[in-house]
Amino acid sequence: MKSLIWIFLKSFKDILKRQIISVILLPFVGSFILWGFVTWALWDWIVSIGFKLYGMGIMQNLVEFLSPYFIMTPNPLVAVTAGAFIFAVILPAVLITAILITSIFLVPLIVSEIRHSDFPSVVKKSNSLFAGAGVALSYSAKYFISWIGFMPFWFFIPAGTIIIPYLLLSWFNSRLFTWEVMIELADPLDIKSFIEENSKSLFALSLLTSLIYYIPILNLIAPVISSAAFARFCLSKINSQTQKIL
């Protein structure tokens, strides 16, 4: 556990490398712009869905229950509908997009920087930029479906609105970032074996890095910090294996 904490803390220093810090805000800024535009473009459709759902008794009860919290809003129905859509769809979409941007475009840079500075003996594999795209999209779909599927439990489990998203994000981070880092360093079959052998440590590391997403300001660079932590973990493991062989 001490080594994981050290890797986690070291990742804050890793992201200060010149090439990394120059693009550190790209994932969330790009994601916010994209999904802000999508929400704006779909606004009339979102509102129309709300009016249609209002015919259901459960929706009327929900609006009546939440309307005191929207006293500054002229139309509580619109506020509740928009809030539900943002919470259920836009929020996970923003997270997924930011993490995907990081994994596809920044992870190769981060792995390269840390490898050159601290693990020069580790050899890079000549995989393409989008070599792990299929797996990344698969993990993203599973995360989104799990987010929607577990939502009913959020309100019945004590602190469920915090614990469940936190655990889902930890799983998503551990699987996606490990795969994207390892695709720079190993073949797909070796990556699967690596994940199976180190699954507990990878999830424990992800529990640490996922905490950053809940800290204001720092959460804007959370995907980059997380990817740096997983890059250092994977590189140190591969380096240790290489040293044993030698």
PDB file of N, CA, C and O in Angstrom, residues 32-98:
ATOM      1  N   PHE A  32     -16.185  19.622 -21.827  1.00  0.00           N
ATOM      2  CA  PHE A  32     -17.197  20.614 -21.447  1.00  0.00           C
ATOM      3  C   PHE A  32     -17.747  21.338 -22.671  1.00  0.00           C
ATOM      4  O   PHE A  32     -18.957  21.569 -22.780  1.00  0.00           O
ATOM      5  N   ILE A  33     -16.866  21.703 -23.584  1.00  0.00           N
ATOM      6  CA  ILE A  33     -17.306  22.404 -24.793  1.00  0.00           C
ATOM      7  C   ILE A  33     -18.222  21.510 -25.625  1.00  0.00           C
ATOM      8  O   ILE A  33     -19.290  21.934 -26.086  1.00  0.00           O
ATOM      9  N   LEU A  34     -17.812  20.260 -25.817  1.00  0.00           N
ATOM     10  CA  LEU A  34     -18.601  19.327 -26.621  1.00  0.00           C
ATOM     11  C   LEU A  34     -19.987  19.118 -26.038  1.00  0.00           C
ATOM     12  O   LEU A  34     -21.002  19.286 -26.725  1.00  0.00           O
ATOM     13  N   TRP A  35     -20.051  18.747 -24.743  1.00  0.00           N
ATOM     14  CA  TRP A  35     -21.342  18.412 -24.145  1.00  0.00           C
ATOM     15  C   TRP A  35     -22.167  19.642 -23.781  1.00  0.00           C
ATOM     16  O   TRP A  35     -23.394  19.553 -23.655  1.00  0.00           O
ATOM     17  N   GLY A  36     -21.508  20.784 -23.620  1.00  0.00           N
ATOM     18  CA  GLY A  36     -22.255  22.026 -23.472  1.00  0.00           C
ATOM     19  C   GLY A  36     -23.009  22.343 -24.751  1.00  0.00           C
ATOM     20  O   GLY A  36     -24.185  22.736 -24.719  1.00  0.00           O
ATOM     21  N   PHE A  37     -22.345  22.138 -25.882  1.00  0.00           N
ATOM     22  CA  PHE A  37     -22.992  22.371 -27.175  1.00  0.00           C
ATOM     23  C   PHE A  37     -24.132  21.373 -27.399  1.00  0.00           C
ATOM     24  O   PHE A  37     -25.207  21.743 -27.889  1.00  0.00           O
ATOM     25  N   VAL A  38     -23.898  20.094 -27.052  1.00  0.00           N
ATOM     26  CA  VAL A  38     -24.933  19.068 -27.219  1.00  0.00           C
ATOM     27  C   VAL A  38     -26.166  19.416 -26.388  1.00  0.00           C
ATOM     28  O   VAL A  38     -27.313  19.309 -26.864  1.00  0.00           O
ATOM     29  N   THR A  39     -25.963  19.819 -25.138  1.00  0.00           N
ATOM     30  CA  THR A  39     -27.089  20.182 -24.273  1.00  0.00           C
ATOM     31  C   THR A  39     -27.854  21.367 -24.850  1.00  0.00           C
ATOM     32  O   THR A  39     -29.092  21.375 -24.861  1.00  0.00           O
ATOM     33  N   TRP A  40     -27.116  22.366 -25.337  1.00  0.00           N
ATOM     34  CA  TRP A  40     -27.761  23.538 -25.937  1.00  0.00           C
ATOM     35  C   TRP A  40     -28.563  23.135 -27.184  1.00  0.00           C
ATOM     36  O   TRP A  40     -29.698  23.586 -27.373  1.00  0.00           O
ATOM     37  N   ALA A  41     -27.986  22.273 -28.018  1.00  0.00           N
ATOM     38  CA  ALA A  41     -28.644  21.859 -29.261  1.00  0.00           C
ATOM     39  C   ALA A  41     -29.896  21.024 -28.989  1.00  0.00           C
ATOM     40  O   ALA A  41     -30.865  21.074 -29.759  1.00  0.00           O
ATOM     41  N   LEU A  42     -29.887  20.263 -27.885  1.00  0.00           N
ATOM     42  CA  LEU A  42     -31.000  19.362 -27.586  1.00  0.00           C
ATOM     43  C   LEU A  42     -31.978  19.949 -26.565  1.00  0.00           C
ATOM     44  O   LEU A  42     -32.875  19.241 -26.108  1.00  0.00           O
ATOM     45  N   TRP A  43     -31.809  21.216 -26.204  1.00  0.00           N
ATOM     46  CA  TRP A  43     -32.593  21.786 -25.105  1.00  0.00           C
ATOM     47  C   TRP A  43     -34.104  21.681 -25.341  1.00  0.00           C
ATOM     48  O   TRP A  43     -34.860  21.270 -24.453  1.00  0.00           O
ATOM     49  N   ASP A  44     -34.564  22.057 -26.532  1.00  0.00           N
ATOM     50  CA  ASP A  44     -36.003  21.999 -26.821  1.00  0.00           C
ATOM     51  C   ASP A  44     -36.515  20.564 -26.730  1.00  0.00           C
ATOM     52  O   ASP A  44     -37.629  20.317 -26.245  1.00  0.00           O
ATOM     53  N   TRP A  45     -35.711  19.628 -27.193  1.00  0.00           N
ATOM     54  CA  TRP A  45     -36.105  18.212 -27.131  1.00  0.00           C
ATOM     55  C   TRP A  45     -36.176  17.741 -25.680  1.00  0.00           C
ATOM     56  O   TRP A  45     -37.088  17.015 -25.298  1.00  0.00           O
ATOM     57  N   ILE A  46     -35.222  18.167 -24.859  1.00  0.00           N
ATOM     58  CA  ILE A  46     -35.207  17.797 -23.434  1.00  0.00           C
ATOM     59  C   ILE A  46     -36.471  18.305 -22.752  1.00  0.00           C
ATOM     60  O   ILE A  46     -37.127  17.577 -21.998  1.00  0.00           O
ATOM     61  N   VAL A  47     -36.824  19.557 -23.021  1.00  0.00           N
ATOM     62  CA  VAL A  47     -38.016  20.152 -22.406  1.00  0.00           C
ATOM     63  C   VAL A  47     -39.277  19.427 -22.867  1.00  0.00           C
ATOM     64  O   VAL A  47     -40.186  19.153 -22.071  1.00  0.00           O
ATOM     65  N   SER A  48     -39.344  19.084 -24.172  1.00  0.00           N
ATOM     66  CA  SER A  48     -40.528  18.389 -24.688  1.00  0.00           C
ATOM     67  C   SER A  48     -40.682  17.014 -24.052  1.00  0.00           C
ATOM     68  O   SER A  48     -41.810  16.580 -23.767  1.00  0.00           O
ATOM     69  N   ILE A  49     -39.569  16.326 -23.798  1.00  0.00           N
ATOM     70  CA  ILE A  49     -39.620  15.035 -23.112  1.00  0.00           C
ATOM     71  C   ILE A  49     -40.175  15.214 -21.707  1.00  0.00           C
ATOM     72  O   ILE A  49     -40.984  14.410 -21.211  1.00  0.00           O
ATOM     73  N   GLY A  50     -39.774  16.302 -21.039  1.00  0.00           N
ATOM     74  CA  GLY A  50     -40.273  16.578 -19.692  1.00  0.00           C
ATOM     75  C   GLY A  50     -41.778  16.757 -19.671  1.00  0.00           C
ATOM     76  O   GLY A  50     -42.462  16.219 -18.787  1.00  0.00           O
ATOM     77  N   PHE A  51     -42.313  17.494 -20.640  1.00  0.00           N
ATOM     78  CA  PHE A  51     -43.760  17.707 -20.692  1.00  0.00           C
ATOM     79  C   PHE A  51     -44.505  16.396 -20.967  1.00  0.00           C
ATOM     80  O   PHE A  51     -45.588  16.158 -20.428  1.00  0.00           O
ATOM     81  N   LYS A  52     -43.924  15.536 -21.782  1.00  0.00           N
ATOM     82  CA  LYS A  52     -44.553  14.248 -22.056  1.00  0.00           C
ATOM     83  C   LYS A  52     -44.552  13.359 -20.816  1.00  0.00           C
ATOM     84  O   LYS A  52     -45.541  12.686 -20.507  1.00  0.00           O
ATOM     85  N   LEU A  53     -43.420  13.361 -20.100  1.00  0.00           N
ATOM     86  CA  LEU A  53     -43.319  12.536 -18.888  1.00  0.00           C
ATOM     87  C   LEU A  53     -44.191  13.052 -17.759  1.00  0.00           C
ATOM     88  O   LEU A  53     -44.534  12.304 -16.845  1.00  0.00           O
ATOM     89  N   TYR A  54     -44.548  14.343 -17.832  1.00  0.00           N
ATOM     90  CA  TYR A  54     -45.343  14.933 -16.758  1.00  0.00           C
ATOM     91  C   TYR A  54     -46.729  14.294 -16.662  1.00  0.00           C
ATOM     92  O   TYR A  54     -47.400  14.381 -15.645  1.00  0.00           O
ATOM     93  N   GLY A  55     -47.128  13.623 -17.726  1.00  0.00           N
ATOM     94  CA  GLY A  55     -48.404  12.912 -17.688  1.00  0.00           C
ATOM     95  C   GLY A  55     -48.385  11.713 -16.751  1.00  0.00           C
ATOM     96  O   GLY A  55     -49.434  11.191 -16.366  1.00  0.00           O
ATOM     97  N   MET A  56     -47.189  11.266 -16.385  1.00  0.00           N
ATOM     98  CA  MET A  56     -47.049  10.144 -15.459  1.00  0.00           C
ATOM     99  C   MET A  56     -47.131  10.653 -14.021  1.00  0.00           C
ATOM    100  O   MET A  56     -46.549  11.685 -13.675  1.00  0.00           O
ATOM    101  N   GLY A  57     -47.828   9.926 -13.205  1.00  0.00           N
ATOM    102  CA  GLY A  57     -48.016  10.332 -11.819  1.00  0.00           C
ATOM    103  C   GLY A  57     -46.718  10.483 -11.064  1.00  0.00           C
ATOM    104  O   GLY A  57     -46.535  11.416 -10.270  1.00  0.00           O
ATOM    105  N   ILE A  58     -45.775   9.567 -11.322  1.00  0.00           N
ATOM    106  CA  ILE A  58     -44.504   9.604 -10.603  1.00  0.00           C
ATOM    107  C   ILE A  58     -43.724  10.881 -10.928  1.00  0.00           C
ATOM    108  O   ILE A  58     -43.046  11.457 -10.057  1.00  0.00           O
ATOM    109  N   MET A  59     -43.842  11.353 -12.191  1.00  0.00           N
ATOM    110  CA  MET A  59     -43.154  12.579 -12.576  1.00  0.00           C
ATOM    111  C   MET A  59     -43.792  13.785 -11.899  1.00  0.00           C
ATOM    112  O   MET A  59     -43.096  14.706 -11.453  1.00  0.00           O
ATOM    113  N   GLN A  60     -45.119  13.789 -11.808  1.00  0.00           N
ATOM    114  CA  GLN A  60     -45.809  14.881 -11.137  1.00  0.00           C
ATOM    115  C   GLN A  60     -45.410  14.947  -9.665  1.00  0.00           C
ATOM    116  O   GLN A  60     -45.177  16.032  -9.120  1.00  0.00           O
ATOM    117  N   ASN A  61     -45.317  13.766  -9.030  1.00  0.00           N
ATOM    118  CA  ASN A  61     -44.900  13.722  -7.627  1.00  0.00           C
ATOM    119  C   ASN A  61     -43.462  14.215  -7.460  1.00  0.00           C
ATOM    120  O   ASN A  61     -43.133  14.903  -6.493  1.00  0.00           O
ATOM    121  N   LEU A  62     -42.609  13.852  -8.428  1.00  0.00           N
ATOM    122  CA  LEU A  62     -41.214  14.263  -8.360  1.00  0.00           C
ATOM    123  C   LEU A  62     -41.087  15.779  -8.496  1.00  0.00           C
ATOM    124  O   LEU A  62     -40.343  16.415  -7.733  1.00  0.00           O
ATOM    125  N   VAL A  63     -41.817  16.344  -9.453  1.00  0.00           N
ATOM    126  CA  VAL A  63     -41.777  17.795  -9.650  1.00  0.00           C
ATOM    127  C   VAL A  63     -42.312  18.511  -8.425  1.00  0.00           C
ATOM    128  O   VAL A  63     -41.757  19.522  -7.965  1.00  0.00           O
ATOM    129  N   GLU A  64     -43.396  17.981  -7.857  1.00  0.00           N
ATOM    130  CA  GLU A  64     -43.981  18.585  -6.657  1.00  0.00           C
ATOM    131  C   GLU A  64     -43.010  18.525  -5.475  1.00  0.00           C
ATOM    132  O   GLU A  64     -42.890  19.469  -4.699  1.00  0.00           O
ATOM    133  N   PHE A  65     -42.282  17.397  -5.382  1.00  0.00           N
ATOM    134  CA  PHE A  65     -41.331  17.219  -4.288  1.00  0.00           C
ATOM    135  C   PHE A  65     -40.124  18.149  -4.428  1.00  0.00           C
ATOM    136  O   PHE A  65     -39.633  18.715  -3.442  1.00  0.00           O
ATOM    137  N   LEU A  66     -39.651  18.329  -5.674  1.00  0.00           N
ATOM    138  CA  LEU A  66     -38.442  19.101  -5.900  1.00  0.00           C
ATOM    139  C   LEU A  66     -38.690  20.584  -6.150  1.00  0.00           C
ATOM    140  O   LEU A  66     -37.761  21.385  -6.077  1.00  0.00           O
ATOM    141  N   SER A  67     -39.921  20.959  -6.442  1.00  0.00           N
ATOM    142  CA  SER A  67     -40.209  22.345  -6.799  1.00  0.00           C
ATOM    143  C   SER A  67     -39.776  23.364  -5.745  1.00  0.00           C
ATOM    144  O   SER A  67     -39.342  24.474  -6.107  1.00  0.00           O
ATOM    145  N   PRO A  68     -39.844  23.052  -4.420  1.00  0.00           N
ATOM    146  CA  PRO A  68     -39.359  24.036  -3.435  1.00  0.00           C
ATOM    147  C   PRO A  68     -37.884  24.374  -3.599  1.00  0.00           C
ATOM    148  O   PRO A  68     -37.434  25.441  -3.177  1.00  0.00           O
ATOM    149  N   TYR A  69     -37.120  23.450  -4.223  1.00  0.00           N
ATOM    150  CA  TYR A  69     -35.682  23.687  -4.414  1.00  0.00           C
ATOM    151  C   TYR A  69     -35.397  24.502  -5.669  1.00  0.00           C
ATOM    152  O   TYR A  69     -34.255  24.858  -5.932  1.00  0.00           O
ATOM    153  N   PHE A  70     -36.461  24.784  -6.433  1.00  0.00           N
ATOM    154  CA  PHE A  70     -36.303  25.567  -7.661  1.00  0.00           C
ATOM    155  C   PHE A  70     -37.183  26.810  -7.610  1.00  0.00           C
ATOM    156  O   PHE A  70     -37.832  27.174  -8.585  1.00  0.00           O
ATOM    157  N   ILE A  71     -37.200  27.443  -6.432  1.00  0.00           N
ATOM    158  CA  ILE A  71     -38.090  28.597  -6.235  1.00  0.00           C
ATOM    159  C   ILE A  71     -37.694  29.775  -7.122  1.00  0.00           C
ATOM    160  O   ILE A  71     -38.505  30.655  -7.399  1.00  0.00           O
ATOM    161  N   MET A  72     -36.419  29.809  -7.558  1.00  0.00           N
ATOM    162  CA  MET A  72     -35.978  30.899  -8.420  1.00  0.00           C
ATOM    163  C   MET A  72     -36.238  30.591  -9.895  1.00  0.00           C
ATOM    164  O   MET A  72     -35.934  31.394 -10.755  1.00  0.00           O
ATOM    165  N   THR A  73     -36.789  29.414 -10.163  1.00  0.00           N
ATOM    166  CA  THR A  73     -37.033  28.998 -11.539  1.00  0.00           C
ATOM    167  C   THR A  73     -38.498  29.187 -11.887  1.00  0.00           C
ATOM    168  O   THR A  73     -39.371  28.702 -11.153  1.00  0.00           O
ATOM    169  N   PRO A  74     -38.823  29.884 -12.985  1.00  0.00           N
ATOM    170  CA  PRO A  74     -40.223  30.123 -13.330  1.00  0.00           C
ATOM    171  C   PRO A  74     -40.999  28.851 -13.649  1.00  0.00           C
ATOM    172  O   PRO A  74     -42.207  28.803 -13.488  1.00  0.00           O
ATOM    173  N   ASN A  75     -40.300  27.817 -14.118  1.00  0.00           N
ATOM    174  CA  ASN A  75     -40.971  26.570 -14.474  1.00  0.00           C
ATOM    175  C   ASN A  75     -40.234  25.391 -13.843  1.00  0.00           C
ATOM    176  O   ASN A  75     -39.247  24.906 -14.401  1.00  0.00           O
ATOM    177  N   PRO A  76     -40.703  24.899 -12.671  1.00  0.00           N
ATOM    178  CA  PRO A  76     -40.025  23.781 -12.002  1.00  0.00           C
ATOM    179  C   PRO A  76     -39.939  22.535 -12.865  1.00  0.00           C
ATOM    180  O   PRO A  76     -38.983  21.770 -12.757  1.00  0.00           O
ATOM    181  N   LEU A  77     -40.936  22.314 -13.726  1.00  0.00           N
ATOM    182  CA  LEU A  77     -40.918  21.122 -14.581  1.00  0.00           C
ATOM    183  C   LEU A  77     -39.698  21.142 -15.488  1.00  0.00           C
ATOM    184  O   LEU A  77     -39.001  20.130 -15.632  1.00  0.00           O
ATOM    185  N   VAL A  78     -39.420  22.279 -16.096  1.00  0.00           N
ATOM    186  CA  VAL A  78     -38.259  22.403 -16.968  1.00  0.00           C
ATOM    187  C   VAL A  78     -36.977  22.190 -16.173  1.00  0.00           C
ATOM    188  O   VAL A  78     -36.050  21.491 -16.615  1.00  0.00           O
ATOM    189  N   ALA A  79     -36.921  22.767 -14.981  1.00  0.00           N
ATOM    190  CA  ALA A  79     -35.726  22.646 -14.143  1.00  0.00           C
ATOM    191  C   ALA A  79     -35.471  21.203 -13.742  1.00  0.00           C
ATOM    192  O   ALA A  79     -34.338  20.711 -13.794  1.00  0.00           O
ATOM    193  N   VAL A  80     -36.535  20.499 -13.330  1.00  0.00           N
ATOM    194  CA  VAL A  80     -36.396  19.103 -12.910  1.00  0.00           C
ATOM    195  C   VAL A  80     -35.996  18.228 -14.094  1.00  0.00           C
ATOM    196  O   VAL A  80     -35.117  17.364 -13.982  1.00  0.00           O
ATOM    197  N   THR A  81     -36.624  18.443 -15.237  1.00  0.00           N
ATOM    198  CA  THR A  81     -36.305  17.652 -16.430  1.00  0.00           C
ATOM    199  C   THR A  81     -34.858  17.873 -16.859  1.00  0.00           C
ATOM    200  O   THR A  81     -34.125  16.915 -17.131  1.00  0.00           O
ATOM    201  N   ALA A  82     -34.449  19.139 -16.917  1.00  0.00           N
ATOM    202  CA  ALA A  82     -33.081  19.454 -17.321  1.00  0.00           C
ATOM    203  C   ALA A  82     -32.085  18.889 -16.314  1.00  0.00           C
ATOM    204  O   ALA A  82     -31.045  18.324 -16.694  1.00  0.00           O
ATOM    205  N   GLY A  83     -32.403  19.023 -15.024  1.00  0.00           N
ATOM    206  CA  GLY A  83     -31.517  18.508 -13.984  1.00  0.00           C
ATOM    207  C   GLY A  83     -31.349  17.002 -14.076  1.00  0.00           C
ATOM    208  O   GLY A  83     -30.236  16.476 -13.945  1.00  0.00           O
ATOM    209  N   ALA A  84     -32.464  16.300 -14.313  1.00  0.00           N
ATOM    210  CA  ALA A  84     -32.410  14.840 -14.427  1.00  0.00           C
ATOM    211  C   ALA A  84     -31.594  14.413 -15.639  1.00  0.00           C
ATOM    212  O   ALA A  84     -30.798  13.466 -15.573  1.00  0.00           O
ATOM    213  N   PHE A  85     -31.773  15.119 -16.756  1.00  0.00           N
ATOM    214  CA  PHE A  85     -31.036  14.787 -17.971  1.00  0.00           C
ATOM    215  C   PHE A  85     -29.537  15.033 -17.781  1.00  0.00           C
ATOM    216  O   PHE A  85     -28.708  14.199 -18.172  1.00  0.00           O
ATOM    217  N   ILE A  86     -29.191  16.154 -17.193  1.00  0.00           N
ATOM    218  CA  ILE A  86     -27.781  16.483 -16.958  1.00  0.00           C
ATOM    219  C   ILE A  86     -27.145  15.466 -16.015  1.00  0.00           C
ATOM    220  O   ILE A  86     -26.037  14.981 -16.246  1.00  0.00           O
ATOM    221  N   PHE A  87     -27.866  15.123 -14.947  1.00  0.00           N
ATOM    222  CA  PHE A  87     -27.343  14.199 -13.949  1.00  0.00           C
ATOM    223  C   PHE A  87     -27.197  12.783 -14.502  1.00  0.00           C
ATOM    224  O   PHE A  87     -26.211  12.093 -14.238  1.00  0.00           O
ATOM    225  N   ALA A  88     -28.202  12.335 -15.272  1.00  0.00           N
ATOM    226  CA  ALA A  88     -28.217  10.950 -15.736  1.00  0.00           C
ATOM    227  C   ALA A  88     -27.400  10.729 -17.002  1.00  0.00           C
ATOM    228  O   ALA A  88     -26.839   9.641 -17.194  1.00  0.00           O
ATOM    229  N   VAL A  89     -27.306  11.738 -17.856  1.00  0.00           N
ATOM    230  CA  VAL A  89     -26.685  11.548 -19.170  1.00  0.00           C
ATOM    231  C   VAL A  89     -25.434  12.422 -19.363  1.00  0.00           C
ATOM    232  O   VAL A  89     -24.357  11.910 -19.702  1.00  0.00           O
ATOM    233  N   ILE A  90     -25.591  13.720 -19.149  1.00  0.00           N
ATOM    234  CA  ILE A  90     -24.491  14.639 -19.469  1.00  0.00           C
ATOM    235  C   ILE A  90     -23.306  14.453 -18.540  1.00  0.00           C
ATOM    236  O   ILE A  90     -22.150  14.428 -18.987  1.00  0.00           O
ATOM    237  N   LEU A  91     -23.556  14.320 -17.230  1.00  0.00           N
ATOM    238  CA  LEU A  91     -22.448  14.181 -16.281  1.00  0.00           C
ATOM    239  C   LEU A  91     -21.556  12.970 -16.579  1.00  0.00           C
ATOM    240  O   LEU A  91     -20.331  13.121 -16.699  1.00  0.00           O
ATOM    241  N   PRO A  92     -22.133  11.748 -16.731  1.00  0.00           N
ATOM    242  CA  PRO A  92     -21.258  10.620 -17.085  1.00  0.00           C
ATOM    243  C   PRO A  92     -20.624  10.782 -18.462  1.00  0.00           C
ATOM    244  O   PRO A  92     -19.496  10.346 -18.685  1.00  0.00           O
ATOM    245  N   ALA A  93     -21.339  11.422 -19.389  1.00  0.00           N
ATOM    246  CA  ALA A  93     -20.789  11.634 -20.733  1.00  0.00           C
ATOM    247  C   ALA A  93     -19.583  12.560 -20.683  1.00  0.00           C
ATOM    248  O   ALA A  93     -18.588  12.340 -21.391  1.00  0.00           O
ATOM    249  N   VAL A  94     -19.649  13.596 -19.847  1.00  0.00           N
ATOM    250  CA  VAL A  94     -18.512  14.517 -19.685  1.00  0.00           C
ATOM    251  C   VAL A  94     -17.307  13.768 -19.117  1.00  0.00           C
ATOM    252  O   VAL A  94     -16.175  13.921 -19.594  1.00  0.00           O
ATOM    253  N   LEU A  95     -17.552  12.946 -18.101  1.00  0.00           N
ATOM    254  CA  LEU A  95     -16.468  12.173 -17.501  1.00  0.00           C
ATOM    255  C   LEU A  95     -15.849  11.207 -18.500  1.00  0.00           C
ATOM    256  O   LEU A  95     -14.626  11.125 -18.644  1.00  0.00           O
ATOM    257  N   ILE A  96     -16.710  10.465 -19.196  1.00  0.00           N
ATOM    258  CA  ILE A  96     -16.226   9.476 -20.169  1.00  0.00           C
ATOM    259  C   ILE A  96     -15.410  10.156 -21.262  1.00  0.00           C
ATOM    260  O   ILE A  96     -14.323   9.687 -21.628  1.00  0.00           O
ATOM    261  N   THR A  97     -15.919  11.266 -21.791  1.00  0.00           N
ATOM    262  CA  THR A  97     -15.225  11.959 -22.874  1.00  0.00           C
ATOM    263  C   THR A  97     -13.874  12.491 -22.422  1.00  0.00           C
ATOM    264  O   THR A  97     -12.871  12.359 -23.138  1.00  0.00           O
ATOM    265  N   ALA A  98     -13.827  13.087 -21.220  1.00  0.00           N
ATOM    266  CA  ALA A  98     -12.561  13.610 -20.697  1.00  0.00           C
ATOM    267  C   ALA A  98     -11.544  12.494 -20.506  1.00  0.00           C
ATOM    268  O   ALA A  98     -10.354  12.644 -20.835  1.00  0.00           O
TER     269      ALA A  98
END
